[in-house]
The first five atom37 places (N, CA, C, CB, O) and aatype in JSON, in Angstrom:
{
  "aatype": [12, 9, 1, 8, 19, 19, 15, 17, 11, 10, 0, 6, 11, 3, 0, 8, 19, 1, 0, 6, 5, 0, 0, 6, 19, 0, 1, 1, 10, 2, 0, 10, 12, 7, 19, 19, 14, 6, 10, 1, 0, 19, 15, 0, 7, 0, 2, 19, 0, 8, 14, 3, 3, 2, 17, 3, 19, 16, 10, 19, 0, 3, 19, 3, 15, 10, 3, 0, 10, 6, 0, 18, 5, 19, 8, 14, 0, 8, 11, 6, 19, 7, 0, 18, 9, 11, 15, 19, 19, 6, 15, 1, 19, 0, 19, 3, 13, 6, 10],
  "atom_mask": [
    [1, 1, 1, 1, 1],
    [1, 1, 1, 1, 1],
    [1, 1, 1, 1, 1],
    [1, 1, 1, 1, 1],
    [1, 1, 1, 1, 1],
    [1, 1, 1, 1, 1],
    [1, 1, 1, 1, 1],
    [1, 1, 1, 1, 1],
    [1, 1, 1, 1, 1],
    [1, 1, 1, 1, 1],
    [1, 1, 1, 1, 1],
    [1, 1, 1, 1, 1],
    [1, 1, 1, 1, 1],
    [1, 1, 1, 1, 1],
    [1, 1, 1, 1, 1],
    [1, 1, 1, 1, 1],
    [1, 1, 1, 1, 1],
    [1, 1, 1, 1, 1],
    [1, 1, 1, 1, 1],
    [1, 1, 1, 1, 1],
    [1, 1, 1, 1, 1],
    [1, 1, 1, 1, 1],
    [1, 1, 1, 1, 1],
    [1, 1, 1, 1, 1],
    [1, 1, 1, 1, 1],
    [1, 1, 1, 1, 1],
    [1, 1, 1, 1, 1],
    [1, 1, 1, 1, 1],
    [1, 1, 1, 1, 1],
    [1, 1, 1, 1, 1],
    [1, 1, 1, 1, 1],
    [1, 1, 1, 1, 1],
    [1, 1, 1, 1, 1],
    [1, 1, 1, 0, 1],
    [1, 1, 1, 1, 1],
    [1, 1, 1, 1, 1],
    [1, 1, 1, 1, 1],
    [1, 1, 1, 1, 1],
    [1, 1, 1, 1, 1],
    [1, 1, 1, 1, 1],
    [1, 1, 1, 1, 1],
    [1, 1, 1, 1, 1],
    [1, 1, 1, 1, 1],
    [1, 1, 1, 1, 1],
    [1, 1, 1, 0, 1],
    [1, 1, 1, 1, 1],
    [1, 1, 1, 1, 1],
    [1, 1, 1, 1, 1],
    [1, 1, 1, 1, 1],
    [1, 1, 1, 1, 1],
    [1, 1, 1, 1, 1],
    [1, 1, 1, 1, 1],
    [1, 1, 1, 1, 1],
    [1, 1, 1, 1, 1],
    [1, 1, 1, 1, 1],
    [1, 1, 1, 1, 1],
    [1, 1, 1, 1, 1],
    [1, 1, 1, 1, 1],
    [1, 1, 1, 1, 1],
    [1, 1, 1, 1, 1],
    [1, 1, 1, 1, 1],
    [1, 1, 1, 1, 1],
    [1, 1, 1, 1, 1],
    [1, 1, 1, 1, 1],
    [1, 1, 1, 1, 1],
    [1, 1, 1, 1, 1],
    [1, 1, 1, 1, 1],
    [1, 1, 1, 1, 1],
    [1, 1, 1, 1, 1],
    [1, 1, 1, 1, 1],
    [1, 1, 1, 1, 1],
    [1, 1, 1, 1, 1],
    [1, 1, 1, 1, 1],
    [1, 1, 1, 1, 1],
    [1, 1, 1, 1, 1],
    [1, 1, 1, 1, 1],
    [1, 1, 1, 1, 1],
    [1, 1, 1, 1, 1],
    [1, 1, 1, 1, 1],
    [1, 1, 1, 1, 1],
    [1, 1, 1, 1, 1],
    [1, 1, 1, 0, 1],
    [1, 1, 1, 1, 1],
    [1, 1, 1, 1, 1],
    [1, 1, 1, 1, 1],
    [1, 1, 1, 1, 1],
    [1, 1, 1, 1, 1],
    [1, 1, 1, 1, 1],
    [1, 1, 1, 1, 1],
    [1, 1, 1, 1, 1],
    [1, 1, 1, 1, 1],
    [1, 1, 1, 1, 1],
    [1, 1, 1, 1, 1],
    [1, 1, 1, 1, 1],
    [1, 1, 1, 1, 1],
    [1, 1, 1, 1, 1],
    [1, 1, 1, 1, 1],
    [1, 1, 1, 1, 1],
    [1, 1, 1, 1, 1]
  ],
  "atom_positions": [
    [[22.23, -18.65, -13.31], [21.35, -18.47, -12.18], [21.04, -16.98, -12.05], [21.98, -19.05, -10.87], [21.92, -16.14, -12.19]],
    [[19.78, -16.67, -11.78], [19.32, -15.3, -11.57], [18.88, -15.14, -10.12], [18.15, -14.95, -12.55], [18.12, -15.95, -9.59]],
    [[19.37, -14.08, -9.5], [18.91, -13.73, -8.14], [17.94, -12.57, -8.29], [20.13, -13.35, -7.18], [18.27, -11.53, -8.85]],
    [[16.74, -12.76, -7.76], [15.63, -11.8, -7.81], [15.49, -11.22, -6.41], [14.28, -12.47, -8.3], [15.15, -11.93, -5.47]],
    [[15.75, -9.92, -6.27], [15.7, -9.25, -4.98], [14.66, -8.13, -5.05], [17.11, -8.67, -4.58], [14.73, -7.26, -5.91]],
    [[13.69, -8.18, -4.13], [12.62, -7.18, -4.11], [12.44, -6.7, -2.67], [11.29, -7.77, -4.67], [12.46, -7.49, -1.73]],
    [[12.28, -5.39, -2.52], [11.95, -4.82, -1.21], [10.71, -3.95, -1.36], [13.13, -3.99, -0.64], [10.48, -3.32, -2.39]],
    [[9.92, -3.94, -0.29], [8.68, -3.16, -0.28], [8.62, -2.25, 0.94], [7.47, -4.09, -0.31], [9.07, -2.61, 2.03]],
    [[8.06, -1.07, 0.72], [7.61, -0.18, 1.79], [6.11, -0.37, 1.85], [8.03, 1.34, 1.54], [5.43, -0.28, 0.82]],
    [[5.6, -0.62, 3.02], [4.16, -0.81, 3.15], [3.48, 0.52, 3.43], [3.85, -1.83, 4.27], [4.09, 1.44, 3.97]],
    [[2.21, 0.61, 3.07], [1.47, 1.87, 3.17], [0.99, 2.17, 4.59], [0.29, 1.83, 2.24], [0.8, 3.34, 4.94]],
    [[0.8, 1.16, 5.39], [0.26, 1.33, 6.74], [1.14, 2.25, 7.58], [0.11, -0.02, 7.44], [2.36, 2.09, 7.61]],
    [[0.52, 3.21, 8.26], [1.28, 4.16, 9.1], [1.48, 3.63, 10.52], [0.56, 5.51, 9.15], [2.48, 3.96, 11.15]],
    [[0.56, 2.83, 11.03], [0.69, 2.27, 12.37], [1.8, 1.22, 12.35], [-0.66, 1.66, 12.86], [1.71, 0.23, 11.62]],
    [[2.84, 1.42, 13.16], [4.03, 0.55, 13.13], [3.69, -0.89, 13.47], [5.08, 1.06, 14.1], [4.25, -1.81, 12.88]],
    [[2.79, -1.11, 14.42], [2.43, -2.48, 14.81], [1.72, -3.21, 13.67], [1.53, -2.46, 16.08], [2.05, -4.35, 13.35]],
    [[0.74, -2.55, 13.07], [0.0, -3.16, 11.95], [0.95, -3.39, 10.77], [-1.2, -2.26, 11.52], [0.89, -4.43, 10.11]],
    [[1.82, -2.41, 10.49], [2.77, -2.54, 9.39], [3.69, -3.75, 9.61], [3.62, -1.25, 9.24], [3.98, -4.49, 8.67]],
    [[4.15, -3.94, 10.85], [5.01, -5.09, 11.16], [4.26, -6.4, 10.95], [5.51, -5.0, 12.61], [4.83, -7.36, 10.44]],
    [[2.99, -6.45, 11.33], [2.18, -7.66, 11.11], [2.02, -7.94, 9.62], [0.79, -7.52, 11.77], [2.12, -9.08, 9.18]],
    [[1.76, -6.9, 8.85], [1.6, -7.07, 7.4], [2.91, -7.51, 6.76], [1.11, -5.76, 6.76], [2.9, -8.37, 5.87]],
    [[4.02, -6.95, 7.2], [5.32, -7.34, 6.66], [5.6, -8.81, 6.95], [6.45, -6.46, 7.25], [6.08, -9.54, 6.08]],
    [[5.29, -9.24, 8.16], [5.48, -10.65, 8.52], [4.59, -11.55, 7.65], [5.17, -10.87, 10.01], [5.0, -12.64, 7.26]],
    [[3.39, -11.1, 7.36], [2.48, -11.88, 6.51], [2.99, -11.95, 5.07], [1.06, -11.28, 6.55], [2.92, -13.0, 4.44]],
    [[3.5, -10.85, 4.56], [4.09, -10.86, 3.22], [5.22, -11.87, 3.17], [4.6, -9.44, 2.83], [5.28, -12.7, 2.26]],
    [[6.12, -11.81, 4.15], [7.25, -12.74, 4.18], [6.78, -14.19, 4.28], [8.18, -12.41, 5.36], [7.3, -15.06, 3.6]],
    [[5.8, -14.43, 5.13], [5.28, -15.8, 5.3], [4.73, -16.33, 3.97], [4.17, -15.83, 6.38], [5.02, -17.46, 3.58]],
    [[3.95, -15.51, 3.29], [3.35, -15.95, 2.02], [4.42, -16.18, 0.95], [2.34, -14.91, 1.52], [4.34, -17.14, 0.18]],
    [[5.42, -15.32, 0.9], [6.48, -15.5, -0.09], [7.29, -16.76, 0.2], [7.41, -14.28, -0.1], [7.59, -17.53, -0.71]],
    [[7.65, -16.98, 1.45], [8.41, -18.18, 1.8], [7.63, -19.46, 1.5], [8.8, -18.14, 3.28], [8.22, -20.49, 1.19]],
    [[6.31, -19.38, 1.61], [5.46, -20.55, 1.34], [5.44, -20.94, -0.14], [4.04, -20.27, 1.81], [4.95, -22.01, -0.48]],
    [[5.96, -20.09, -1.02], [6.01, -20.43, -2.45], [7.04, -21.5, -2.77], [6.3, -19.18, -3.27], [6.96, -22.15, -3.8]],
    [[8.03, -21.67, -1.88], [9.05, -22.7, -2.11], [8.38, -24.07, -2.11], [10.16, -22.64, -1.03], [7.64, -24.4, -1.19]],
    [[8.64, -24.85, -3.13], [8.01, -26.16, -3.26], [6.67, -26.11, -3.99], [0.0, 0.0, 0.0], [6.14, -27.15, -4.37]],
    [[6.14, -24.91, -4.19], [4.87, -24.73, -4.9], [5.14, -24.25, -6.33], [3.95, -23.73, -4.15], [4.53, -24.74, -7.28]],
    [[6.05, -23.3, -6.45], [6.44, -22.77, -7.77], [7.71, -23.51, -8.2], [6.67, -21.19, -7.72], [8.77, -23.3, -7.61]],
    [[7.61, -24.38, -9.2], [8.74, -25.24, -9.55], [10.0, -24.51, -9.98], [8.33, -26.17, -10.63], [11.1, -25.05, -9.85]],
    [[9.88, -23.29, -10.48], [11.04, -22.55, -10.96], [11.93, -22.04, -9.81], [10.6, -21.38, -11.81], [13.1, -21.73, -10.03]],
    [[11.38, -21.95, -8.62], [12.15, -21.42, -7.49], [13.19, -22.43, -7.01], [11.22, -21.04, -6.33], [12.84, -23.56, -6.67]],
    [[14.44, -22.03, -6.98], [15.52, -22.86, -6.46], [15.79, -22.54, -4.99], [16.8, -22.66, -7.28], [16.19, -23.42, -4.22]],
    [[15.56, -21.29, -4.6], [15.73, -20.86, -3.21], [14.89, -19.61, -3.0], [17.25, -20.59, -2.87], [14.73, -18.78, -3.9]],
    [[14.35, -19.5, -1.79], [13.55, -18.34, -1.41], [13.88, -17.98, 0.02], [12.02, -18.62, -1.57], [13.96, -18.84, 0.9]],
    [[14.07, -16.69, 0.24], [14.24, -16.18, 1.59], [13.58, -14.81, 1.65], [15.75, -16.1, 2.0], [14.0, -13.88, 0.97]],
    [[12.55, -14.7, 2.46], [11.86, -13.43, 2.64], [11.77, -13.15, 4.12], [10.43, -13.45, 1.99], [11.61, -14.06, 4.93]],
    [[11.89, -11.88, 4.47], [11.81, -11.53, 5.88], [11.39, -10.09, 6.08], [0.0, 0.0, 0.0], [11.59, -9.23, 5.23]],
    [[10.78, -9.86, 7.24], [10.37, -8.53, 7.64], [11.54, -7.82, 8.31], [9.14, -8.58, 8.59], [12.34, -8.45, 9.0]],
    [[11.64, -6.54, 8.1], [12.68, -5.73, 8.7], [12.6, -5.76, 10.23], [12.58, -4.29, 8.19], [11.51, -5.76, 10.8]],
    [[13.76, -5.8, 10.88], [13.8, -5.83, 12.35], [14.55, -4.64, 12.95], [14.44, -7.12, 12.82], [14.67, -4.56, 14.17]],
    [[15.05, -3.73, 12.12], [15.83, -2.61, 12.65], [15.52, -1.32, 11.88], [17.34, -2.92, 12.59], [15.23, -1.36, 10.69]],
    [[15.58, -0.21, 12.56], [15.43, 1.11, 11.95], [14.18, 1.21, 11.07], [16.66, 1.44, 11.13], [14.29, 1.5, 9.87]],
    [[13.0, 0.98, 11.64], [11.78, 0.94, 10.83], [11.45, 2.25, 10.12], [10.63, 0.56, 11.69], [10.73, 2.23, 9.12]],
    [[11.95, 3.38, 10.61], [11.66, 4.64, 9.93], [12.54, 4.85, 8.69], [11.86, 5.8, 10.9], [12.2, 5.64, 7.81]],
    [[13.65, 4.14, 8.63], [14.59, 4.31, 7.51], [14.61, 3.13, 6.54], [15.97, 4.53, 8.05], [14.75, 3.33, 5.34]],
    [[14.47, 1.92, 7.05], [14.6, 0.72, 6.21], [13.28, 0.37, 5.53], [15.07, -0.46, 7.05], [12.21, 0.81, 5.94]],
    [[13.4, -0.42, 4.48], [12.22, -0.98, 3.83], [11.61, -2.01, 4.76], [12.58, -1.61, 2.44], [12.29, -2.52, 5.64]],
    [[10.33, -2.32, 4.57], [9.6, -3.15, 5.52], [9.8, -4.64, 5.35], [8.16, -2.85, 5.42], [9.79, -5.39, 6.33]],
    [[9.99, -5.09, 4.13], [10.13, -6.53, 3.87], [10.93, -6.73, 2.58], [8.72, -7.23, 3.76], [10.83, -5.93, 1.65]],
    [[11.71, -7.8, 2.55], [12.55, -8.09, 1.38], [12.45, -9.56, 1.01], [14.02, -7.7, 1.65], [12.33, -10.43, 1.88]],
    [[12.5, -9.82, -0.28], [12.54, -11.16, -0.85], [13.86, -11.34, -1.59], [11.33, -11.4, -1.8], [14.29, -10.45, -2.32]],
    [[14.5, -12.47, -1.4], [15.63, -12.9, -2.21], [15.26, -14.28, -2.74], [17.0, -12.93, -1.38], [15.06, -15.22, -1.96]],
    [[15.18, -14.4, -4.06], [14.79, -15.67, -4.68], [15.75, -15.99, -5.82], [13.32, -15.62, -5.2], [16.16, -15.1, -6.56]],
    [[16.09, -17.26, -5.94], [16.97, -17.72, -7.02], [16.19, -18.61, -7.98], [18.18, -18.48, -6.45], [15.43, -19.49, -7.58]],
    [[16.42, -18.34, -9.27], [15.84, -19.15, -10.35], [16.96, -19.44, -11.36], [14.62, -18.43, -11.05], [18.0, -18.79, -11.33]],
    [[16.74, -20.4, -12.24], [17.78, -20.82, -13.17], [18.07, -19.83, -14.29], [17.4, -22.12, -13.76], [19.2, -19.75, -14.77]],
    [[17.06, -19.07, -14.72], [17.23, -18.23, -15.91], [16.18, -17.12, -15.92], [17.12, -19.09, -17.21], [15.28, -17.08, -15.09]],
    [[16.33, -16.21, -16.88], [15.31, -15.16, -17.04], [13.97, -15.76, -17.45], [15.75, -14.13, -18.08], [12.92, -15.27, -17.05]],
    [[14.01, -16.83, -18.25], [12.76, -17.52, -18.61], [12.09, -18.1, -17.37], [13.04, -18.64, -19.64], [10.87, -18.03, -17.23]],
    [[12.88, -18.67, -16.48], [12.33, -19.21, -15.23], [11.76, -18.09, -14.36], [13.42, -19.99, -14.46], [10.74, -18.28, -13.7]],
    [[12.41, -16.94, -14.36], [11.89, -15.79, -13.62], [10.53, -15.37, -14.16], [12.88, -14.61, -13.68], [9.61, -15.08, -13.4]],
    [[10.41, -15.34, -15.49], [9.12, -14.98, -16.09], [8.05, -16.01, -15.76], [9.27, -14.85, -17.62], [6.9, -15.64, -15.49]],
    [[8.4, -17.29, -15.76], [7.43, -18.34, -15.4], [7.0, -18.19, -13.95], [8.04, -19.75, -15.64], [5.82, -18.37, -13.63]],
    [[7.93, -17.86, -13.07], [7.61, -17.6, -11.66], [6.63, -16.44, -11.54], [8.9, -17.29, -10.85], [5.67, -16.52, -10.78]],
    [[6.87, -15.38, -12.3], [6.03, -14.19, -12.2], [4.57, -14.47, -12.55], [6.57, -13.1, -13.12], [3.67, -13.86, -11.98]],
    [[4.33, -15.38, -13.48], [2.96, -15.65, -13.92], [2.33, -16.87, -13.27], [2.93, -15.82, -15.42], [1.18, -17.2, -13.54]],
    [[3.08, -17.56, -12.4], [2.53, -18.72, -11.72], [1.34, -18.28, -10.85], [3.62, -19.43, -10.85], [1.43, -17.26, -10.17]],
    [[0.23, -19.04, -10.86], [-0.95, -18.64, -10.1], [-0.69, -18.42, -8.6], [-2.01, -19.69, -10.26], [-1.28, -17.52, -8.0]],
    [[0.17, -19.21, -8.0], [0.46, -19.03, -6.56], [1.19, -17.71, -6.34], [1.31, -20.22, -6.02], [0.92, -17.01, -5.36]],
    [[2.11, -17.36, -7.23], [2.81, -16.07, -7.12], [1.84, -14.92, -7.34], [3.97, -15.99, -8.13], [1.9, -13.92, -6.62]],
    [[0.94, -15.05, -8.3], [-0.03, -14.0, -8.57], [-0.93, -13.78, -7.35], [-0.88, -14.36, -9.8], [-1.3, -12.65, -7.05]],
    [[-1.29, -14.85, -6.65], [-2.12, -14.73, -5.45], [-1.37, -13.97, -4.35], [-2.53, -16.13, -4.94], [-1.94, -13.08, -3.71]],
    [[-0.12, -14.31, -4.14], [0.7, -13.59, -3.15], [0.86, -12.14, -3.59], [2.09, -14.27, -2.98], [0.77, -11.23, -2.77]],
    [[1.1, -11.94, -4.87], [1.26, -10.58, -5.39], [0.03, -9.72, -5.17], [0.0, 0.0, 0.0], [0.16, -8.52, -4.9]],
    [[-1.15, -10.29, -5.27], [-2.37, -9.53, -5.03], [-2.43, -9.04, -3.59], [-3.62, -10.39, -5.35], [-2.82, -7.9, -3.33]],
    [[-2.04, -9.91, -2.64], [-2.01, -9.47, -1.24], [-0.98, -8.35, -1.07], [-1.68, -10.66, -0.3], [-1.27, -7.34, -0.43]],
    [[0.21, -8.53, -1.63], [1.26, -7.52, -1.49], [0.78, -6.18, -2.05], [2.55, -7.98, -2.21], [0.95, -5.15, -1.41]],
    [[0.18, -6.19, -3.23], [-0.31, -4.95, -3.83], [-1.34, -4.27, -2.94], [-0.9, -5.23, -5.2], [-1.47, -3.05, -2.97]],
    [[-2.08, -5.05, -2.16], [-3.12, -4.46, -1.3], [-2.54, -3.73, -0.1], [-4.06, -5.54, -0.82], [-3.25, -2.95, 0.54]],
    [[-1.26, -3.96, 0.23], [-0.66, -3.33, 1.42], [0.56, -2.48, 1.11], [-0.28, -4.4, 2.41], [1.1, -1.83, 2.01]],
    [[1.02, -2.47, -0.13], [2.29, -1.83, -0.46], [2.13, -0.35, -0.84], [2.95, -2.57, -1.6], [1.12, 0.07, -1.41]],
    [[3.16, 0.4, -0.5], [3.25, 1.8, -0.93], [4.23, 1.92, -2.1], [3.7, 2.7, 0.24], [3.95, 2.61, -3.08]],
    [[5.39, 1.26, -1.98], [6.38, 1.31, -3.05], [7.2, 0.04, -3.07], [7.29, 2.53, -2.89], [7.25, -0.72, -2.11]],
    [[7.86, -0.17, -4.22], [8.6, -1.41, -4.47], [9.88, -1.07, -5.21], [7.76, -2.42, -5.29], [9.92, -0.15, -6.02]],
    [[10.92, -1.81, -4.9], [12.18, -1.72, -5.64], [12.66, -3.13, -5.89], [13.25, -0.88, -4.85], [12.49, -4.0, -5.03]],
    [[13.26, -3.38, -7.06], [13.71, -4.72, -7.39], [14.98, -4.67, -8.23], [12.62, -5.48, -8.13], [15.23, -3.72, -8.97]],
    [[15.78, -5.73, -8.09], [16.97, -5.94, -8.89], [17.05, -7.42, -9.22], [18.26, -5.44, -8.16], [16.86, -8.26, -8.34]],
    [[17.34, -7.73, -10.48], [17.55, -9.11, -10.91], [18.96, -9.16, -11.49], [16.47, -9.57, -11.97], [19.29, -8.42, -12.41]],
    [[19.8, -10.05, -10.94], [21.16, -10.12, -11.44], [21.62, -11.55, -11.56], [22.1, -9.34, -10.54], [21.08, -12.45, -10.91]],
    [[22.63, -11.76, -12.41], [23.19, -13.09, -12.61], [24.18, -13.42, -11.53], [23.84, -13.19, -13.99], [24.97, -12.58, -11.1]],
    [[24.13, -14.67, -11.09], [25.11, -15.17, -10.12], [26.25, -15.83, -10.84], [24.46, -16.16, -9.14], [27.18, -16.32, -10.2]]
  ]
}
C-alpha cells in the first residue's frame, strides 16, 4: 500500500478568498473517491489553524501500489482537479511512502 500525501500553499493573499479556494480544493479531491478506481482512501482538508505558518490544504490518499499511483495521476477526473489546483497554487510538497 502507498500513502500519497500532498500539501499546497495557495497564491491568493486575501485570507478569506484563500480559505474558500482551499475548501474547494479539498472538496474536489474528496469527490474523487468512487470515481478513480485506484483510490482506496482519500482525505483532504483545508487548514484551520495558524494560516500564516501552515500550508493551506492537504491530501492523504491510499493506493495499492506505485502503478496504481501512476494510474491515479493520469485519470481524467484527477487531471481535471489538478488543473483547478494549478490555477490557485503557489507551491506544492509531496511524499509517497509504503504502509
